[in-house]
GROMACS .gro file of C-alpha atoms in nm:
model
  338
    1MET     CA    1  -5.280   5.507  -1.946
    2LYS     CA    2  -4.948   5.606  -1.798
    3ILE     CA    3  -4.804   5.414  -1.499
    4SER     CA    4  -4.560   5.591  -1.278
    5ARG     CA    5  -4.210   5.445  -1.242
    6LYS     CA    6  -4.269   5.383  -0.871
    7ARG     CA    7  -4.593   5.193  -0.930
    8PHE     CA    8  -4.429   4.990  -1.211
    9ILE     CA    9  -4.144   4.876  -0.984
   10ALA     CA   10  -4.391   4.782  -0.711
   11PHE     CA   11  -4.595   4.582  -0.964
   12ILE     CA   12  -4.289   4.389  -1.088
   13SER     CA   13  -4.170   4.317  -0.734
   14ALA     CA   14  -4.512   4.178  -0.641
   15ALA     CA   15  -4.512   3.961  -0.951
   16ILE     CA   16  -4.167   3.819  -0.870
   17LEU     CA   17  -4.274   3.749  -0.510
   18THR     CA   18  -4.587   3.572  -0.633
   19CYS     CA   19  -4.386   3.354  -0.876
   20THR     CA   20  -4.127   3.271  -0.612
   21THR     CA   21  -4.395   3.173  -0.362
   22ALA     CA   22  -4.565   2.959  -0.623
   23CYS     CA   23  -4.237   2.784  -0.704
   24ILE     CA   24  -4.171   2.713  -0.337
   25ILE     CA   25  -4.522   2.574  -0.292
   26SER     CA   26  -4.481   2.368  -0.608
   27ALA     CA   27  -4.142   2.228  -0.494
   28CYS     CA   28  -4.289   2.128  -0.158
   29THR     CA   29  -4.584   1.960  -0.325
   30ASP     CA   30  -4.355   1.782  -0.572
   31SER     CA   31  -4.139   1.636  -0.295
   32ASP     CA   32  -4.002   1.279  -0.319
   33GLU     CA   33  -4.098   1.220   0.043
   34PRO     CA   34  -4.410   1.009   0.100
   35THR     CA   35  -4.720   1.174   0.244
   36LYS     CA   36  -4.793   0.882   0.480
   37PRO     CA   37  -4.591   0.625   0.677
   38VAL     CA   38  -4.415   0.356   0.471
   39ALA     CA   39  -4.447  -0.002   0.594
   40SER     CA   40  -4.208  -0.171   0.349
   41LEU     CA   41  -4.019  -0.140   0.021
   42THR     CA   42  -3.986  -0.402  -0.249
   43ILE     CA   43  -3.726  -0.417  -0.526
   44VAL     CA   44  -3.917  -0.496  -0.842
   45SER     CA   45  -3.623  -0.462  -1.078
   46ASN     CA   46  -3.252  -0.464  -0.991
   47PRO     CA   47  -3.014  -0.201  -1.128
   48THR     CA   48  -2.853  -0.278  -1.461
   49LYS     CA   49  -2.505  -0.212  -1.325
   50THR     CA   50  -2.373  -0.359  -1.000
   51GLU     CA   51  -1.997  -0.366  -1.065
   52TYR     CA   52  -1.797  -0.044  -1.046
   53GLU     CA   53  -1.447   0.092  -1.054
   54GLN     CA   54  -1.323   0.306  -0.767
   55GLY     CA   55  -1.434   0.668  -0.816
   56GLU     CA   56  -1.756   0.596  -1.008
   57TYR     CA   57  -2.101   0.694  -0.880
   58PHE     CA   58  -2.380   0.444  -0.834
   59ASP     CA   59  -2.602   0.422  -1.143
   60SER     CA   60  -2.967   0.364  -1.050
   61ALA     CA   61  -3.074   0.288  -1.407
   62GLY     CA   62  -3.303  -0.015  -1.402
   63LEU     CA   63  -3.369  -0.001  -1.029
   64VAL     CA   64  -3.744   0.002  -0.965
   65ILE     CA   65  -3.885   0.003  -0.612
   66ASN     CA   66  -4.244  -0.021  -0.497
   67ALA     CA   67  -4.372   0.093  -0.157
   68THR     CA   68  -4.641  -0.041   0.073
   69PHE     CA   69  -4.783   0.202   0.326
   70GLU     CA   70  -4.910   0.131   0.676
   71ASP     CA   71  -5.269   0.175   0.555
   72ASN     CA   72  -5.205  -0.116   0.309
   73THR     CA   73  -5.211   0.107   0.004
   74THR     CA   74  -4.921   0.087  -0.241
   75GLU     CA   75  -4.721   0.308  -0.473
   76ASP     CA   76  -4.523   0.185  -0.770
   77ASN     CA   77  -4.183   0.309  -0.887
   78VAL     CA   78  -4.124   0.547  -0.598
   79LYS     CA   79  -3.867   0.826  -0.610
   80TYR     CA   80  -3.603   0.695  -0.371
   81THR     CA   81  -3.275   0.848  -0.261
   82ILE     CA   82  -2.941   0.666  -0.281
   83ASN     CA   83  -2.674   0.644  -0.013
   84PRO     CA   84  -2.383   0.682  -0.051
   85ASN     CA   85  -2.421   0.961  -0.303
   86ARG     CA   86  -2.047   1.006  -0.363
   87PRO     CA   87  -1.765   0.840  -0.557
   88LEU     CA   88  -1.761   0.473  -0.464
   89GLU     CA   89  -1.473   0.301  -0.286
   90PRO     CA   90  -1.381  -0.071  -0.277
   91THR     CA   91  -1.499  -0.077   0.085
   92ASP     CA   92  -1.852  -0.005  -0.038
   93THR     CA   93  -2.026  -0.341  -0.073
   94VAL     CA   94  -2.388  -0.219  -0.064
   95VAL     CA   95  -2.584   0.092  -0.148
   96ALA     CA   96  -2.910   0.184   0.023
   97ALA     CA   97  -3.221   0.308  -0.154
   98LYS     CA   98  -3.438   0.503   0.090
   99TYR     CA   99  -3.798   0.617   0.070
  100GLY     CA  100  -3.954   0.769   0.379
  101GLU     CA  101  -3.817   0.592   0.686
  102LYS     CA  102  -3.759   0.261   0.506
  103GLN     CA  103  -3.471   0.146   0.291
  104VAL     CA  104  -3.356  -0.153   0.093
  105THR     CA  105  -2.997  -0.244   0.005
  106ILE     CA  106  -2.837  -0.348  -0.321
  107ASN     CA  107  -2.515  -0.550  -0.331
  108ILE     CA  108  -2.238  -0.399  -0.539
  109LYS     CA  109  -1.873  -0.473  -0.615
  110VAL     CA  110  -1.620  -0.192  -0.642
  111THR     CA  111  -1.269  -0.267  -0.771
  112TYR     CA  112  -0.960  -0.055  -0.719
  113ARG     CA  113  -0.882   0.180  -1.005
  114GLY     CA  114  -0.523   0.060  -0.986
  115ASN     CA  115  -0.639  -0.295  -1.063
  116ASN     CA  116  -0.786  -0.201  -1.399
  117ALA     CA  117  -0.710  -0.460  -1.668
  118MET     CA  118  -0.484  -0.211  -1.844
  119TYR     CA  119  -0.230  -0.278  -1.566
  120ASN     CA  120  -0.244  -0.659  -1.594
  121VAL     CA  121   0.083  -0.846  -1.643
  122GLU     CA  122  -0.047  -0.977  -1.975
  123ASN     CA  123  -0.096  -0.619  -2.095
  124THR     CA  124   0.251  -0.511  -1.986
  125PRO     CA  125   0.498  -0.457  -2.272
  126ALA     CA  126   0.843  -0.615  -2.267
  127ILE     CA  127   1.164  -0.413  -2.247
  128THR     CA  128   1.369  -0.445  -2.563
  129ASN     CA  129   1.718  -0.587  -2.503
  130SER     CA  130   1.682  -0.595  -2.127
  131PRO     CA  131   2.006  -0.686  -1.948
  132LEU     CA  132   1.796  -0.909  -1.720
  133ASN     CA  133   1.693  -1.125  -2.016
  134GLY     CA  134   1.741  -1.496  -1.940
  135LYS     CA  135   1.819  -1.447  -1.569
  136THR     CA  136   1.659  -1.650  -1.287
  137TYR     CA  137   1.542  -1.493  -0.963
  138LEU     CA  138   1.383  -1.644  -0.653
  139PHE     CA  139   1.135  -1.434  -0.452
  140LEU     CA  140   1.048  -1.535  -0.095
  141GLY     CA  141   0.779  -1.349   0.096
  142SER     CA  142   0.424  -1.312   0.217
  143SER     CA  143   0.120  -1.120   0.091
  144VAL     CA  144   0.309  -0.831  -0.072
  145THR     CA  145   0.530  -1.068  -0.271
  146TYR     CA  146   0.222  -1.276  -0.352
  147GLY     CA  147   0.020  -0.980  -0.486
  148ALA     CA  148  -0.266  -1.043  -0.244
  149ASN     CA  149  -0.465  -0.731  -0.335
  150ALA     CA  150  -0.363  -0.723  -0.699
  151GLY     CA  151  -0.506  -1.041  -0.844
  152LYS     CA  152  -0.200  -1.246  -0.737
  153GLU     CA  153   0.027  -1.033  -0.957
  154SER     CA  154   0.330  -0.869  -0.797
  155MET     CA  155   0.667  -0.722  -0.891
  156SER     CA  156   0.794  -1.077  -0.945
  157ASP     CA  157   0.547  -1.131  -1.229
  158TYR     CA  158   0.603  -0.789  -1.386
  159ILE     CA  159   0.981  -0.833  -1.381
  160ALA     CA  160   0.947  -1.167  -1.558
  161LYS     CA  161   0.718  -1.026  -1.826
  162ARG     CA  162   0.905  -0.700  -1.882
  163ASN     CA  163   1.252  -0.853  -1.893
  164ASN     CA  164   1.195  -1.200  -2.041
  165CYS     CA  165   1.348  -1.363  -1.736
  166THR     CA  166   1.241  -1.640  -1.497
  167THR     CA  167   1.108  -1.554  -1.154
  168ILE     CA  168   1.023  -1.818  -0.895
  169LYS     CA  169   0.767  -1.685  -0.647
  170LYS     CA  170   0.747  -1.854  -0.309
  171ALA     CA  171   0.491  -1.641  -0.126
  172VAL     CA  172   0.220  -1.720   0.128
  173SER     CA  173   0.004  -1.445   0.278
  174GLY     CA  174   0.019  -1.387   0.653
  175THR     CA  175   0.354  -1.558   0.705
  176THR     CA  176   0.661  -1.442   0.897
  177LEU     CA  177   1.037  -1.452   0.859
  178GLY     CA  178   1.077  -1.594   1.210
  179ASP     CA  179   1.008  -1.965   1.236
  180TYR     CA  180   0.745  -1.926   1.508
  181LYS     CA  181   0.439  -1.958   1.285
  182GLU     CA  182   0.323  -2.217   1.034
  183ASN     CA  183   0.464  -2.172   0.682
  184SER     CA  184   0.738  -1.936   0.797
  185TYR     CA  185   0.988  -1.806   0.543
  186VAL     CA  186   1.251  -2.030   0.702
  187LYS     CA  187   1.044  -2.347   0.676
  188ARG     CA  188   0.933  -2.282   0.318
  189LEU     CA  189   1.287  -2.204   0.204
  190GLU     CA  190   1.421  -2.520   0.369
  191ASN     CA  191   1.146  -2.726   0.206
  192TYR     CA  192   1.215  -2.573  -0.135
  193ILE     CA  193   1.587  -2.644  -0.112
  194ALA     CA  194   1.512  -3.005  -0.016
  195SER     CA  195   1.266  -3.049  -0.305
  196THR     CA  196   1.329  -3.178  -0.655
  197ASP     CA  197   1.200  -2.843  -0.787
  198LYS     CA  198   1.496  -2.651  -0.647
  199ALA     CA  199   1.661  -2.423  -0.901
  200THR     CA  200   2.013  -2.532  -0.987
  201THR     CA  201   2.142  -2.177  -1.009
  202LEU     CA  202   2.009  -1.833  -0.921
  203ASP     CA  203   2.116  -1.491  -1.039
  204ALA     CA  204   1.972  -1.337  -0.721
  205PHE     CA  205   1.754  -1.419  -0.423
  206ILE     CA  206   1.500  -1.153  -0.319
  207CYS     CA  207   1.339  -1.167   0.027
  208GLN     CA  208   1.055  -0.955   0.161
  209LEU     CA  209   1.096  -0.791   0.502
  210SER     CA  210   0.759  -0.910   0.624
  211THR     CA  211   0.522  -0.662   0.785
  212ASN     CA  212   0.373  -0.959   0.972
  213ASP     CA  213   0.684  -0.983   1.190
  214ALA     CA  214   0.623  -0.625   1.302
  215LEU     CA  215   0.317  -0.752   1.490
  216LYS     CA  216   0.546  -0.947   1.728
  217PRO     CA  217   0.834  -0.720   1.834
  218GLU     CA  218   0.902  -0.950   2.128
  219ASN     CA  219   1.021  -1.205   1.869
  220PHE     CA  220   1.270  -0.973   1.697
  221GLY     CA  221   1.575  -1.124   1.868
  222THR     CA  222   1.922  -0.980   1.810
  223ILE     CA  223   2.173  -0.925   1.531
  224THR     CA  224   2.486  -1.134   1.591
  225ALA     CA  225   2.847  -1.014   1.584
  226ALA     CA  226   3.016  -0.942   1.253
  227ASN     CA  227   3.230  -1.256   1.268
  228VAL     CA  228   2.936  -1.495   1.322
  229LYS     CA  229   2.855  -1.655   0.985
  230ASP     CA  230   2.773  -2.020   1.062
  231LYS     CA  231   2.401  -2.067   1.000
  232SER     CA  232   2.368  -2.299   1.302
  233ALA     CA  233   2.451  -2.002   1.525
  234PHE     CA  234   2.132  -1.813   1.441
  235ASP     CA  235   1.806  -1.839   1.631
  236LYS     CA  236   1.579  -1.882   1.332
  237SER     CA  237   1.270  -1.866   1.555
  238THR     CA  238   1.334  -1.491   1.585
  239THR     CA  239   1.293  -1.232   1.309
  240TYR     CA  240   1.653  -1.112   1.306
  241GLY     CA  241   1.790  -1.463   1.350
  242ALA     CA  242   1.579  -1.575   1.054
  243MET     CA  243   1.712  -1.290   0.840
  244GLU     CA  244   2.070  -1.403   0.904
  245TYR     CA  245   1.989  -1.774   0.876
  246ILE     CA  246   1.814  -1.725   0.541
  247THR     CA  247   2.106  -1.519   0.411
  248ALA     CA  248   2.361  -1.783   0.517
  249LEU     CA  249   2.149  -2.067   0.376
  250VAL     CA  250   2.104  -1.898   0.038
  251LYS     CA  251   2.472  -1.816   0.005
  252GLU     CA  252   2.562  -2.174   0.100
  253THR     CA  253   2.310  -2.322  -0.145
  254TRP     CA  254   2.344  -2.096  -0.451
  255ASP     CA  255   2.633  -1.859  -0.378
  256CYS     CA  256   2.428  -1.579  -0.533
  257PRO     CA  257   2.352  -1.216  -0.443
  258VAL     CA  258   2.096  -1.170  -0.165
  259ILE     CA  259   1.846  -0.882  -0.168
  260PHE     CA  260   1.606  -0.786   0.107
  261TYR     CA  261   1.331  -0.541   0.025
  262THR     CA  262   1.112  -0.332   0.253
  263ASN     CA  263   0.762  -0.196   0.218
  264SER     CA  264   0.701   0.160   0.111
  265ARG     CA  265   0.665   0.406   0.396
  266TYR     CA  266   0.388   0.350   0.649
  267ASP     CA  267   0.347   0.456   1.008
  268ASN     CA  268   0.478   0.166   1.216
  269ASP     CA  269   0.761   0.198   1.469
  270ASN     CA  270   0.812  -0.177   1.492
  271TYR     CA  271   0.861  -0.208   1.119
  272SER     CA  272   1.095   0.089   1.126
  273GLN     CA  273   1.312  -0.104   1.374
  274MET     CA  274   1.315  -0.402   1.138
  275VAL     CA  275   1.426  -0.181   0.849
  276THR     CA  276   1.712  -0.047   1.059
  277ALA     CA  277   1.812  -0.402   1.150
  278VAL     CA  278   1.820  -0.531   0.793
  279ASN     CA  279   2.022  -0.230   0.682
  280SER     CA  280   2.275  -0.310   0.955
  281LEU     CA  281   2.339  -0.646   0.787
  282LYS     CA  282   2.450  -0.498   0.455
  283SER     CA  283   2.820  -0.478   0.530
  284LYS     CA  284   2.835  -0.801   0.731
  285TRP     CA  285   2.677  -1.014   0.462
  286ASN     CA  286   2.743  -0.800   0.154
  287ILE     CA  287   2.372  -0.791   0.073
  288THR     CA  288   2.156  -0.538  -0.109
  289VAL     CA  289   1.860  -0.371   0.060
  290ILE     CA  290   1.588  -0.216  -0.156
  291ASP     CA  291   1.482   0.028   0.113
  292LEU     CA  292   1.151   0.163  -0.012
  293PHE     CA  293   1.059   0.255   0.345
  294ASN     CA  294   1.327   0.525   0.380
  295ASP     CA  295   1.340   0.635   0.017
  296THR     CA  296   1.218   0.994   0.043
  297GLU     CA  297   1.203   1.054  -0.331
  298PHE     CA  298   1.022   0.726  -0.391
  299ASN     CA  299   0.757   0.806  -0.128
  300ASN     CA  300   0.710   1.165  -0.245
  301ILE     CA  301   0.395   1.105  -0.447
  302SER     CA  302   0.059   1.281  -0.457
  303GLU     CA  303  -0.253   1.163  -0.276
  304SER     CA  304  -0.413   1.070  -0.608
  305GLU     CA  305  -0.109   0.861  -0.704
  306LEU     CA  306  -0.109   0.692  -0.364
  307LYS     CA  307  -0.475   0.606  -0.409
  308LEU     CA  308  -0.399   0.458  -0.751
  309TYR     CA  309  -0.096   0.262  -0.631
  310MET     CA  310  -0.208   0.123  -0.293
  311THR     CA  311  -0.513  -0.061  -0.159
  312ASP     CA  312  -0.409   0.009   0.199
  313GLU     CA  313  -0.088   0.116   0.376
  314ILE     CA  314   0.083  -0.215   0.296
  315HIS     CA  315  -0.054  -0.375  -0.022
  316PRO     CA  316  -0.005  -0.231  -0.372
  317THR     CA  317  -0.247  -0.248  -0.663
  318LYS     CA  318  -0.139  -0.374  -1.004
  319ALA     CA  319  -0.061  -0.016  -1.100
  320GLY     CA  320   0.143   0.022  -0.783
  321TYR     CA  321   0.351  -0.282  -0.861
  322ARG     CA  322   0.396  -0.206  -1.228
  323GLU     CA  323   0.441   0.171  -1.229
  324TRP     CA  324   0.587   0.238  -0.883
  325TRP     CA  325   0.764  -0.065  -0.733
  326THR     CA  326   0.891  -0.274  -1.025
  327PRO     CA  327   1.129  -0.009  -1.168
  328LYS     CA  328   1.308   0.008  -0.829
  329PHE     CA  329   1.361  -0.368  -0.832
  330GLU     CA  330   1.482  -0.368  -1.191
  331GLU     CA  331   1.726  -0.092  -1.105
  332ALA     CA  332   1.868  -0.297  -0.815
  333LEU     CA  333   1.894  -0.614  -1.024
  334LYS     CA  334   2.074  -0.427  -1.302
  335ASP     CA  335   2.318  -0.284  -1.047
  336LEU     CA  336   2.414  -0.640  -0.951
  337LEU     CA  337   2.532  -0.698  -1.308
  338ASN     CA  338   2.786  -0.418  -1.271
   0.00000   0.00000   0.00000
């Protein structure tokens, strides 16, 4: 029996429509949504993996959830949905498993990709024949010098490991240059100099321009005249007075080069004023400023690099310290030798 071309096309079209409709009906029937109201969910088995690195997706393997409905019936091993269903960030501390209108949460830990063990100080190779070999450096600062978001490892530790030199790290998170808060830079430096642990000699003193001082611009104070060098003349309770007092005290105690360093660029007008102020002291005190804040080439990195190097706008990761910041410090310390 012959079938006309027109009838054949109509037959095929009807068949496709029938299959499509069947698939749609099947998909609706096979939905993960419950067919009646859910009263509660119970985690029967926790997920195998609860610790992640930034950028990974949540792995639900091992997670088994049972549901109890409002009519007191139950369903085992329900097909839940996970939120967030995206690459995880360190700010994600829980994920939610949802079924119907109910959900349960699972605690997770997400570490920064830049804090991977491959960037640890112990896994950092030494520089052969480094000119900084055998030198002694004192670092004074707050959370950035401490390595607060990088497992307590900062440029101080990487410099020591890479160059076979000694670094003394005097850093306390949340502290200020100005002596108006507990554990100020001024007070800790004075205490260190008065202690029996004080280094006899230093090849350089490196001081962090604390971002904490930027929170109190009313305490900035003023930069004194070029001929004022006596440390008793500086108001060390102010940020700028503390900068000059610390410089004078270090030069008096060790007669060594003084370096101030800034944070990398971030949007803060108060801190920008502080950077301008410390740069204005260079000629007066013959100091070095590692000005990461205004270094256009240094700050010209991609978004993916920034995400690898920083945990927030202020604090670097281990990768940030090792790959991004430390080379700038080594460059400045080598320049002092010339």
